[in-house]
């Protein structure tokens, strides 16, 4: 059994008008968990090819993401209904999550670049 420190970050997603879309939790070891207006989905990727799980999320398209969300529910629900729900979830949740993550990563890189005043 392996014990390692895992960090979790929680993100609140909102529509452009400020309406609540959902809460997303990402862990440093590749887990995605959500509570949203479009369903509560989760999945864990254990090999992403990225050191930062957020960077992996930024590379996803909605079709792949929807498939993983449906797969994560397949042990309790299956068929076209869950596939449609997962697709709608992916279309509504993934783009705003990617935008939020993109801004967060860019801000972190700016802070890291300015630590010594010379960008080094």
mmCIF file of N, CA and C in Angstrom:
data_model
loop_
_atom_site.group_PDB
_atom_site.id
_atom_site.type_symbol
_atom_site.label_atom_id
_atom_site.label_comp_id
_atom_site.label_asym_id
_atom_site.label_seq_id
_atom_site.Cartn_x
_atom_site.Cartn_y
_atom_site.Cartn_z
ATOM 1 N N UNK A 1 0.840 -1.178 0.000
ATOM 2 C CA UNK A 1 0.000 0.000 0.000
ATOM 3 C C UNK A 1 0.881 1.236 0.000
ATOM 4 N N UNK A 2 0.532 2.169 -0.865
ATOM 5 C CA UNK A 2 1.306 3.404 -1.003
ATOM 6 C C UNK A 2 0.554 4.557 -0.357
ATOM 7 N N UNK A 3 1.240 5.285 0.495
ATOM 8 C CA UNK A 3 0.678 6.499 1.092
ATOM 9 C C UNK A 3 1.405 7.691 0.516
ATOM 10 N N UNK A 4 0.651 8.630 -0.031
ATOM 11 C CA UNK A 4 1.269 9.854 -0.522
ATOM 12 C C UNK A 4 0.343 11.018 -0.236
ATOM 13 N N UNK A 5 0.930 12.184 -0.206
ATOM 14 C CA UNK A 5 0.146 13.386 0.041
ATOM 15 C C UNK A 5 -0.578 13.783 -1.240
ATOM 16 N N UNK A 6 -1.873 13.975 -1.118
ATOM 17 C CA UNK A 6 -2.702 14.387 -2.252
ATOM 18 C C UNK A 6 -3.329 15.725 -1.906
ATOM 19 N N UNK A 7 -3.195 16.671 -2.818
ATOM 20 C CA UNK A 7 -3.809 17.982 -2.623
ATOM 21 C C UNK A 7 -5.109 18.044 -3.410
ATOM 22 N N UNK A 8 -6.099 18.713 -2.847
ATOM 23 C CA UNK A 8 -7.396 18.899 -3.508
ATOM 24 C C UNK A 8 -7.691 20.390 -3.617
ATOM 25 N N UNK A 9 -8.281 20.767 -4.753
ATOM 26 C CA UNK A 9 -8.713 22.153 -4.956
ATOM 27 C C UNK A 9 -10.175 22.136 -5.356
ATOM 28 N N UNK A 10 -10.922 23.050 -4.800
ATOM 29 C CA UNK A 10 -12.340 23.174 -5.096
ATOM 30 C C UNK A 10 -12.566 24.424 -5.943
ATOM 31 N N UNK A 11 -13.396 24.272 -6.975
ATOM 32 C CA UNK A 11 -13.711 25.373 -7.884
ATOM 33 C C UNK A 11 -15.220 25.544 -7.954
ATOM 34 N N UNK A 12 -15.689 26.768 -7.818
ATOM 35 C CA UNK A 12 -17.098 27.077 -8.013
ATOM 36 C C UNK A 12 -17.244 27.658 -9.412
ATOM 37 N N UNK A 13 -18.076 27.037 -10.232
ATOM 38 C CA UNK A 13 -18.312 27.502 -11.595
ATOM 39 C C UNK A 13 -19.598 28.304 -11.644
ATOM 40 N N UNK A 14 -19.546 29.389 -12.401
ATOM 41 C CA UNK A 14 -20.724 30.242 -12.577
ATOM 42 C C UNK A 14 -20.910 30.559 -14.045
ATOM 43 N N UNK A 15 -22.158 30.767 -14.411
ATOM 44 C CA UNK A 15 -22.458 31.205 -15.770
ATOM 45 C C UNK A 15 -22.054 32.668 -15.901
ATOM 46 N N UNK A 16 -22.051 33.188 -17.121
ATOM 47 C CA UNK A 16 -21.637 34.580 -17.337
ATOM 48 C C UNK A 16 -22.530 35.571 -16.590
ATOM 49 N N UNK A 17 -23.775 35.198 -16.311
ATOM 50 C CA UNK A 17 -24.673 36.083 -15.562
ATOM 51 C C UNK A 17 -24.534 35.928 -14.048
ATOM 52 N N UNK A 18 -23.592 35.070 -13.607
ATOM 53 C CA UNK A 18 -23.345 34.877 -12.182
ATOM 54 C C UNK A 18 -24.083 33.705 -11.558
ATOM 55 N N UNK A 19 -24.976 33.067 -12.309
ATOM 56 C CA UNK A 19 -25.711 31.916 -11.779
ATOM 57 C C UNK A 19 -24.765 30.759 -11.493
ATOM 58 N N UNK A 20 -25.040 30.054 -10.421
ATOM 59 C CA UNK A 20 -24.224 28.921 -10.010
ATOM 60 C C UNK A 20 -24.372 27.781 -11.007
ATOM 61 N N UNK A 21 -23.259 27.232 -11.459
ATOM 62 C CA UNK A 21 -23.249 26.046 -12.324
ATOM 63 C C UNK A 21 -22.905 24.800 -11.537
ATOM 64 N N UNK A 22 -21.931 24.923 -10.644
ATOM 65 C CA UNK A 22 -21.550 23.747 -9.888
ATOM 66 C C UNK A 22 -20.265 23.927 -9.124
ATOM 67 N N UNK A 23 -19.938 22.881 -8.376
ATOM 68 C CA UNK A 23 -18.687 22.816 -7.635
ATOM 69 C C UNK A 23 -17.897 21.641 -8.179
ATOM 70 N N UNK A 24 -16.626 21.883 -8.470
ATOM 71 C CA UNK A 24 -15.729 20.860 -8.992
ATOM 72 C C UNK A 24 -14.569 20.719 -8.017
ATOM 73 N N UNK A 25 -14.196 19.488 -7.728
ATOM 74 C CA UNK A 25 -13.014 19.226 -6.914
ATOM 75 C C UNK A 25 -12.042 18.416 -7.762
ATOM 76 N N UNK A 26 -10.806 18.923 -7.854
ATOM 77 C CA UNK A 26 -9.731 18.228 -8.560
ATOM 78 C C UNK A 26 -8.657 17.872 -7.548
ATOM 79 N N UNK A 27 -8.117 16.668 -7.665
ATOM 80 C CA UNK A 27 -7.018 16.281 -6.787
ATOM 81 C C UNK A 27 -5.736 16.155 -7.591
ATOM 82 N N UNK A 28 -4.629 16.311 -6.905
ATOM 83 C CA UNK A 28 -3.329 16.274 -7.573
ATOM 84 C C UNK A 28 -3.008 14.900 -8.153
ATOM 85 N N UNK A 29 -3.713 13.860 -7.710
ATOM 86 C CA UNK A 29 -3.454 12.519 -8.254
ATOM 87 C C UNK A 29 -4.449 12.116 -9.345
ATOM 88 N N UNK A 30 -5.213 13.090 -9.890
ATOM 89 C CA UNK A 30 -6.020 12.831 -11.066
ATOM 90 C C UNK A 30 -7.490 12.524 -10.861
ATOM 91 N N UNK A 31 -8.051 12.893 -9.728
ATOM 92 C CA UNK A 31 -9.481 12.661 -9.500
ATOM 93 C C UNK A 31 -10.282 13.920 -9.812
ATOM 94 N N UNK A 32 -11.432 13.717 -10.441
ATOM 95 C CA UNK A 32 -12.380 14.777 -10.776
ATOM 96 C C UNK A 32 -13.698 14.416 -10.095
ATOM 97 N N UNK A 33 -14.247 15.343 -9.310
ATOM 98 C CA UNK A 33 -15.532 15.127 -8.647
ATOM 99 C C UNK A 33 -16.381 16.376 -8.814
ATOM 100 N N UNK A 34 -17.683 16.201 -9.009
ATOM 101 C CA UNK A 34 -18.525 17.363 -9.275
ATOM 102 C C UNK A 34 -19.909 17.230 -8.674
ATOM 103 N N UNK A 35 -20.430 18.382 -8.297
ATOM 104 C CA UNK A 35 -21.825 18.544 -7.893
ATOM 105 C C UNK A 35 -22.315 19.731 -8.715
ATOM 106 N N UNK A 36 -23.228 19.484 -9.656
ATOM 107 C CA UNK A 36 -23.625 20.560 -10.568
ATOM 108 C C UNK A 36 -25.120 20.516 -10.857
ATOM 109 N N UNK A 37 -25.570 21.558 -11.523
ATOM 110 C CA UNK A 37 -26.960 21.603 -11.977
ATOM 111 C C UNK A 37 -27.221 20.609 -13.104
ATOM 112 N N UNK A 38 -26.165 20.032 -13.665
ATOM 113 C CA UNK A 38 -26.302 19.095 -14.786
ATOM 114 C C UNK A 38 -25.939 17.671 -14.394
ATOM 115 N N UNK A 39 -25.881 17.402 -13.120
ATOM 116 C CA UNK A 39 -25.583 16.065 -12.629
ATOM 117 C C UNK A 39 -24.326 16.063 -11.777
ATOM 118 N N UNK A 40 -24.164 14.982 -11.043
ATOM 119 C CA UNK A 40 -23.013 14.797 -10.169
ATOM 120 C C UNK A 40 -22.185 13.661 -10.740
ATOM 121 N N UNK A 41 -21.063 14.001 -11.327
ATOM 122 C CA UNK A 41 -20.225 13.025 -12.006
ATOM 123 C C UNK A 41 -18.830 13.013 -11.400
ATOM 124 N N UNK A 42 -18.146 11.893 -11.577
ATOM 125 C CA UNK A 42 -16.763 11.793 -11.117
ATOM 126 C C UNK A 42 -16.014 10.778 -11.973
ATOM 127 N N UNK A 43 -14.702 10.914 -11.965
ATOM 128 C CA UNK A 43 -13.838 9.969 -12.674
ATOM 129 C C UNK A 43 -12.424 10.201 -12.167
ATOM 130 N N UNK A 44 -11.584 9.186 -12.272
ATOM 131 C CA UNK A 44 -10.182 9.332 -11.878
ATOM 132 C C UNK A 44 -9.287 8.869 -13.021
ATOM 133 N N UNK A 45 -8.380 9.735 -13.406
ATOM 134 C CA UNK A 45 -7.350 9.402 -14.392
ATOM 135 C C UNK A 45 -6.069 9.184 -13.611
ATOM 136 N N UNK A 46 -5.467 8.042 -13.747
ATOM 137 C CA UNK A 46 -4.259 7.747 -12.969
ATOM 138 C C UNK A 46 -2.975 7.884 -13.773
ATOM 139 N N UNK A 47 -3.093 8.093 -15.060
ATOM 140 C CA UNK A 47 -1.917 8.321 -15.896
ATOM 141 C C UNK A 47 -2.286 9.343 -16.960
ATOM 142 N N UNK A 48 -1.898 10.590 -16.742
ATOM 143 C CA UNK A 48 -2.324 11.669 -17.633
ATOM 144 C C UNK A 48 -1.225 12.181 -18.545
ATOM 145 N N UNK A 49 0.022 11.851 -18.259
ATOM 146 C CA UNK A 49 1.121 12.394 -19.036
ATOM 147 C C UNK A 49 1.472 13.819 -18.654
ATOM 148 N N UNK A 50 0.829 14.350 -17.640
ATOM 149 C CA UNK A 50 1.073 15.721 -17.178
ATOM 150 C C UNK A 50 1.422 15.697 -15.696
ATOM 151 N N UNK A 51 2.333 16.547 -15.291
ATOM 152 C CA UNK A 51 2.653 16.679 -13.874
ATOM 153 C C UNK A 51 1.515 17.384 -13.135
ATOM 154 N N UNK A 52 0.886 18.337 -13.805
ATOM 155 C CA UNK A 52 -0.209 19.127 -13.230
ATOM 156 C C UNK A 52 -1.524 18.639 -13.847
ATOM 157 N N UNK A 53 -2.393 18.053 -13.046
ATOM 158 C CA UNK A 53 -3.664 17.505 -13.523
ATOM 159 C C UNK A 53 -4.507 18.566 -14.232
ATOM 160 N N UNK A 54 -4.395 19.807 -13.813
ATOM 161 C CA UNK A 54 -5.156 20.876 -14.455
ATOM 162 C C UNK A 54 -4.776 21.017 -15.922
ATOM 163 N N UNK A 55 -3.499 20.855 -16.235
ATOM 164 C CA UNK A 55 -3.034 20.934 -17.621
ATOM 165 C C UNK A 55 -3.682 19.824 -18.458
ATOM 166 N N UNK A 56 -3.846 18.657 -17.872
ATOM 167 C CA UNK A 56 -4.519 17.554 -18.551
ATOM 168 C C UNK A 56 -5.968 17.927 -18.867
ATOM 169 N N UNK A 57 -6.669 18.485 -17.892
ATOM 170 C CA UNK A 57 -8.063 18.885 -18.086
ATOM 171 C C UNK A 57 -8.181 19.894 -19.224
ATOM 172 N N UNK A 58 -7.216 20.786 -19.348
ATOM 173 C CA UNK A 58 -7.246 21.799 -20.411
ATOM 174 C C UNK A 58 -7.171 21.175 -21.804
ATOM 175 N N UNK A 59 -6.595 20.007 -21.934
ATOM 176 C CA UNK A 59 -6.434 19.359 -23.245
ATOM 177 C C UNK A 59 -7.676 18.570 -23.682
ATOM 178 N N UNK A 60 -8.630 18.367 -22.811
ATOM 179 C CA UNK A 60 -9.771 17.505 -23.117
ATOM 180 C C UNK A 60 -10.791 18.174 -24.026
ATOM 181 N N UNK A 61 -11.453 17.365 -24.856
ATOM 182 C CA UNK A 61 -12.605 17.865 -25.609
ATOM 183 C C UNK A 61 -13.865 17.302 -24.968
ATOM 184 N N UNK A 62 -14.999 17.888 -25.289
ATOM 185 C CA UNK A 62 -16.238 17.508 -24.596
ATOM 186 C C UNK A 62 -16.654 16.070 -24.882
ATOM 187 N N UNK A 63 -16.380 15.545 -26.075
ATOM 188 C CA UNK A 63 -16.794 14.174 -26.393
ATOM 189 C C UNK A 63 -16.046 13.157 -25.524
ATOM 190 N N UNK A 64 -14.723 13.326 -25.421
ATOM 191 C CA UNK A 64 -13.921 12.427 -24.591
ATOM 192 C C UNK A 64 -14.349 12.542 -23.130
ATOM 193 N N UNK A 65 -14.502 13.788 -22.664
ATOM 194 C CA UNK A 65 -14.878 14.049 -21.282
ATOM 195 C C UNK A 65 -16.244 13.435 -20.971
ATOM 196 N N UNK A 66 -17.209 13.605 -21.872
ATOM 197 C CA UNK A 66 -18.548 13.034 -21.675
ATOM 198 C C UNK A 66 -18.465 11.513 -21.573
ATOM 199 N N UNK A 67 -17.641 10.904 -22.416
ATOM 200 C CA UNK A 67 -17.480 9.450 -22.367
ATOM 201 C C UNK A 67 -16.952 8.972 -21.031
ATOM 202 N N UNK A 68 -15.989 9.685 -20.483
ATOM 203 C CA UNK A 68 -15.441 9.308 -19.175
ATOM 204 C C UNK A 68 -16.469 9.528 -18.067
ATOM 205 N N UNK A 69 -17.261 10.598 -18.169
ATOM 206 C CA UNK A 69 -18.286 10.836 -17.152
ATOM 207 C C UNK A 69 -19.337 9.729 -17.194
ATOM 208 N N UNK A 70 -19.751 9.318 -18.386
ATOM 209 C CA UNK A 70 -20.720 8.219 -18.514
ATOM 210 C C UNK A 70 -20.107 6.922 -18.003
ATOM 211 N N UNK A 71 -18.841 6.698 -18.333
ATOM 212 C CA UNK A 71 -18.135 5.496 -17.878
ATOM 213 C C UNK A 71 -18.101 5.436 -16.361
ATOM 214 N N UNK A 72 -17.890 6.583 -15.727
ATOM 215 C CA UNK A 72 -17.838 6.640 -14.272
ATOM 216 C C UNK A 72 -19.162 6.292 -13.609
ATOM 217 N N UNK A 73 -20.259 6.394 -14.356
ATOM 218 C CA UNK A 73 -21.594 6.064 -13.836
ATOM 219 C C UNK A 73 -22.081 4.708 -14.306
ATOM 220 N N UNK A 74 -21.359 4.052 -15.184
ATOM 221 C CA UNK A 74 -21.867 2.851 -15.847
ATOM 222 C C UNK A 74 -22.143 1.684 -14.900
ATOM 223 N N UNK A 75 -21.568 1.706 -13.724
ATOM 224 C CA UNK A 75 -21.832 0.623 -12.779
ATOM 225 C C UNK A 75 -23.217 0.736 -12.139
ATOM 226 N N UNK A 76 -23.853 1.914 -12.201
ATOM 227 C CA UNK A 76 -25.193 2.084 -11.632
ATOM 228 C C UNK A 76 -26.233 2.469 -12.670
ATOM 229 N N UNK A 77 -25.785 2.987 -13.794
ATOM 230 C CA UNK A 77 -26.710 3.424 -14.846
ATOM 231 C C UNK A 77 -26.034 3.226 -16.190
ATOM 232 N N UNK A 78 -26.822 2.901 -17.188
ATOM 233 C CA UNK A 78 -26.241 2.721 -18.514
ATOM 234 C C UNK A 78 -27.293 2.993 -19.566
ATOM 235 N N UNK A 79 -26.849 3.171 -20.778
ATOM 236 C CA UNK A 79 -27.770 3.391 -21.882
ATOM 237 C C UNK A 79 -27.715 4.812 -22.396
ATOM 238 N N UNK A 80 -28.601 5.082 -23.349
ATOM 239 C CA UNK A 80 -28.615 6.385 -24.008
ATOM 240 C C UNK A 80 -28.915 7.534 -23.061
ATOM 241 N N UNK A 81 -29.745 7.295 -22.063
ATOM 242 C CA UNK A 81 -30.112 8.378 -21.145
ATOM 243 C C UNK A 81 -28.887 8.899 -20.388
ATOM 244 N N UNK A 82 -28.079 7.998 -19.852
ATOM 245 C CA UNK A 82 -26.891 8.446 -19.125
ATOM 246 C C UNK A 82 -25.878 9.053 -20.091
ATOM 247 N N UNK A 83 -25.796 8.521 -21.295
ATOM 248 C CA UNK A 83 -24.877 9.087 -22.291
ATOM 249 C C UNK A 83 -25.273 10.519 -22.654
ATOM 250 N N UNK A 84 -26.575 10.762 -22.834
ATOM 251 C CA UNK A 84 -27.053 12.115 -23.139
ATOM 252 C C UNK A 84 -26.803 13.060 -21.965
ATOM 253 N N UNK A 85 -27.051 12.558 -20.748
ATOM 254 C CA UNK A 85 -26.819 13.385 -19.556
ATOM 255 C C UNK A 85 -25.340 13.737 -19.431
ATOM 256 N N UNK A 86 -24.470 12.774 -19.692
ATOM 257 C CA UNK A 86 -23.034 13.024 -19.608
ATOM 258 C C UNK A 86 -22.581 14.006 -20.683
ATOM 259 N N UNK A 87 -23.158 13.910 -21.876
ATOM 260 C CA UNK A 87 -22.797 14.833 -22.956
ATOM 261 C C UNK A 87 -23.219 16.262 -22.606
ATOM 262 N N UNK A 88 -24.430 16.416 -22.085
ATOM 263 C CA UNK A 88 -24.884 17.749 -21.688
ATOM 264 C C UNK A 88 -24.005 18.291 -20.567
ATOM 265 N N UNK A 89 -23.696 17.435 -19.602
ATOM 266 C CA UNK A 89 -22.813 17.824 -18.514
ATOM 267 C C UNK A 89 -21.483 18.329 -19.069
ATOM 268 N N UNK A 90 -20.882 17.564 -19.975
ATOM 269 C CA UNK A 90 -19.587 17.929 -20.545
ATOM 270 C C UNK A 90 -19.661 19.260 -21.288
ATOM 271 N N UNK A 91 -20.710 19.461 -22.055
ATOM 272 C CA UNK A 91 -20.854 20.698 -22.828
ATOM 273 C C UNK A 91 -21.050 21.916 -21.931
ATOM 274 N N UNK A 92 -21.732 21.739 -20.814
ATOM 275 C CA UNK A 92 -22.032 22.862 -19.931
ATOM 276 C C UNK A 92 -20.939 23.123 -18.895
ATOM 277 N N UNK A 93 -20.223 22.083 -18.483
ATOM 278 C CA UNK A 93 -19.288 22.204 -17.371
ATOM 279 C C UNK A 93 -17.829 22.307 -17.817
ATOM 280 N N UNK A 94 -17.416 21.516 -18.794
ATOM 281 C CA UNK A 94 -15.998 21.507 -19.171
ATOM 282 C C UNK A 94 -15.490 22.868 -19.668
ATOM 283 N N UNK A 95 -16.164 23.553 -20.588
ATOM 284 C CA UNK A 95 -15.614 24.838 -21.059
ATOM 285 C C UNK A 95 -15.408 25.886 -19.956
ATOM 286 N N UNK A 96 -16.382 26.112 -19.052
ATOM 287 C CA UNK A 96 -16.104 27.105 -18.005
ATOM 288 C C UNK A 96 -15.016 26.644 -17.029
ATOM 289 N N UNK A 97 -14.934 25.331 -16.782
ATOM 290 C CA UNK A 97 -13.864 24.825 -15.921
ATOM 291 C C UNK A 97 -12.510 25.055 -16.583
ATOM 292 N N UNK A 98 -12.410 24.783 -17.862
ATOM 293 C CA UNK A 98 -11.148 25.003 -18.571
ATOM 294 C C UNK A 98 -10.753 26.473 -18.549
ATOM 295 N N UNK A 99 -11.700 27.359 -18.727
ATOM 296 C CA UNK A 99 -11.403 28.790 -18.696
ATOM 297 C C UNK A 99 -10.897 29.212 -17.317
ATOM 298 N N UNK A 100 -11.533 28.735 -16.268
ATOM 299 C CA UNK A 100 -11.116 29.054 -14.907
ATOM 300 C C UNK A 100 -9.716 28.508 -14.642
ATOM 301 N N UNK A 101 -9.440 27.273 -15.042
ATOM 302 C CA UNK A 101 -8.124 26.668 -14.835
ATOM 303 C C UNK A 101 -7.049 27.396 -15.640
ATOM 304 N N UNK A 102 -7.373 27.752 -16.871
ATOM 305 C CA UNK A 102 -6.421 28.468 -17.721
ATOM 306 C C UNK A 102 -5.992 29.779 -17.047
ATOM 307 N N UNK A 103 -6.956 30.528 -16.526
ATOM 308 C CA UNK A 103 -6.653 31.797 -15.854
ATOM 309 C C UNK A 103 -5.826 31.565 -14.589
ATOM 310 N N UNK A 104 -6.173 30.532 -13.834
ATOM 311 C CA UNK A 104 -5.439 30.226 -12.608
ATOM 312 C C UNK A 104 -3.983 29.861 -12.912
ATOM 313 N N UNK A 105 -3.773 29.031 -13.898
ATOM 314 C CA UNK A 105 -2.417 28.611 -14.264
ATOM 315 C C UNK A 105 -1.617 29.797 -14.783
ATOM 316 N N UNK A 106 -2.229 30.634 -15.617
ATOM 317 C CA UNK A 106 -1.539 31.822 -16.130
ATOM 318 C C UNK A 106 -1.134 32.757 -14.987
ATOM 319 N N UNK A 107 -2.030 32.955 -14.022
ATOM 320 C CA UNK A 107 -1.722 33.823 -12.882
ATOM 321 C C UNK A 107 -0.579 33.236 -12.059
ATOM 322 N N UNK A 108 -0.562 31.926 -11.864
ATOM 323 C CA UNK A 108 0.518 31.283 -11.116
ATOM 324 C C UNK A 108 1.852 31.447 -11.840
ATOM 325 N N UNK A 109 1.829 31.304 -13.158
ATOM 326 C CA UNK A 109 3.067 31.456 -13.936
ATOM 327 C C UNK A 109 3.586 32.887 -13.861
ATOM 328 N N UNK A 110 2.688 33.864 -13.872
ATOM 329 C CA UNK A 110 3.100 35.261 -13.733
ATOM 330 C C UNK A 110 3.741 35.503 -12.369
ATOM 331 N N UNK A 111 3.150 34.941 -11.329
ATOM 332 C CA UNK A 111 3.714 35.088 -9.986
ATOM 333 C C UNK A 111 5.075 34.428 -9.890
ATOM 334 N N UNK A 112 5.205 33.238 -10.447
ATOM 335 C CA UNK A 112 6.484 32.533 -10.425
ATOM 336 C C UNK A 112 7.533 33.304 -11.210
ATOM 337 N N UNK A 113 7.149 33.889 -12.325
ATOM 338 C CA UNK A 113 8.070 34.641 -13.161
ATOM 339 C C UNK A 113 8.565 35.917 -12.524
ATOM 340 N N UNK A 114 7.804 36.467 -11.598
ATOM 341 C CA UNK A 114 8.177 37.740 -10.988
ATOM 342 C C UNK A 114 8.741 37.610 -9.590
ATOM 343 N N UNK A 115 9.086 36.421 -9.147
ATOM 344 C CA UNK A 115 9.528 36.216 -7.776
ATOM 345 C C UNK A 115 10.809 36.978 -7.429
ATOM 346 N N UNK A 116 11.770 37.036 -8.356
ATOM 347 C CA UNK A 116 13.006 37.724 -8.040
ATOM 348 C C UNK A 116 13.122 39.088 -8.719
ATOM 349 N N UNK A 117 12.016 39.528 -9.340
ATOM 350 C CA UNK A 117 12.012 40.833 -9.957
ATOM 351 C C UNK A 117 12.589 40.849 -11.368
ATOM 352 N N UNK A 118 13.224 39.777 -11.779
ATOM 353 C CA UNK A 118 13.811 39.706 -13.116
ATOM 354 C C UNK A 118 13.106 38.678 -13.988
ATOM 355 N N UNK A 119 12.094 37.999 -13.437
ATOM 356 C CA UNK A 119 11.393 36.959 -14.185
ATOM 357 C C UNK A 119 12.153 35.648 -14.193
ATOM 358 N N UNK A 120 13.105 35.498 -13.267
ATOM 359 C CA UNK A 120 13.899 34.261 -13.200
ATOM 360 C C UNK A 120 13.667 33.582 -11.874
#
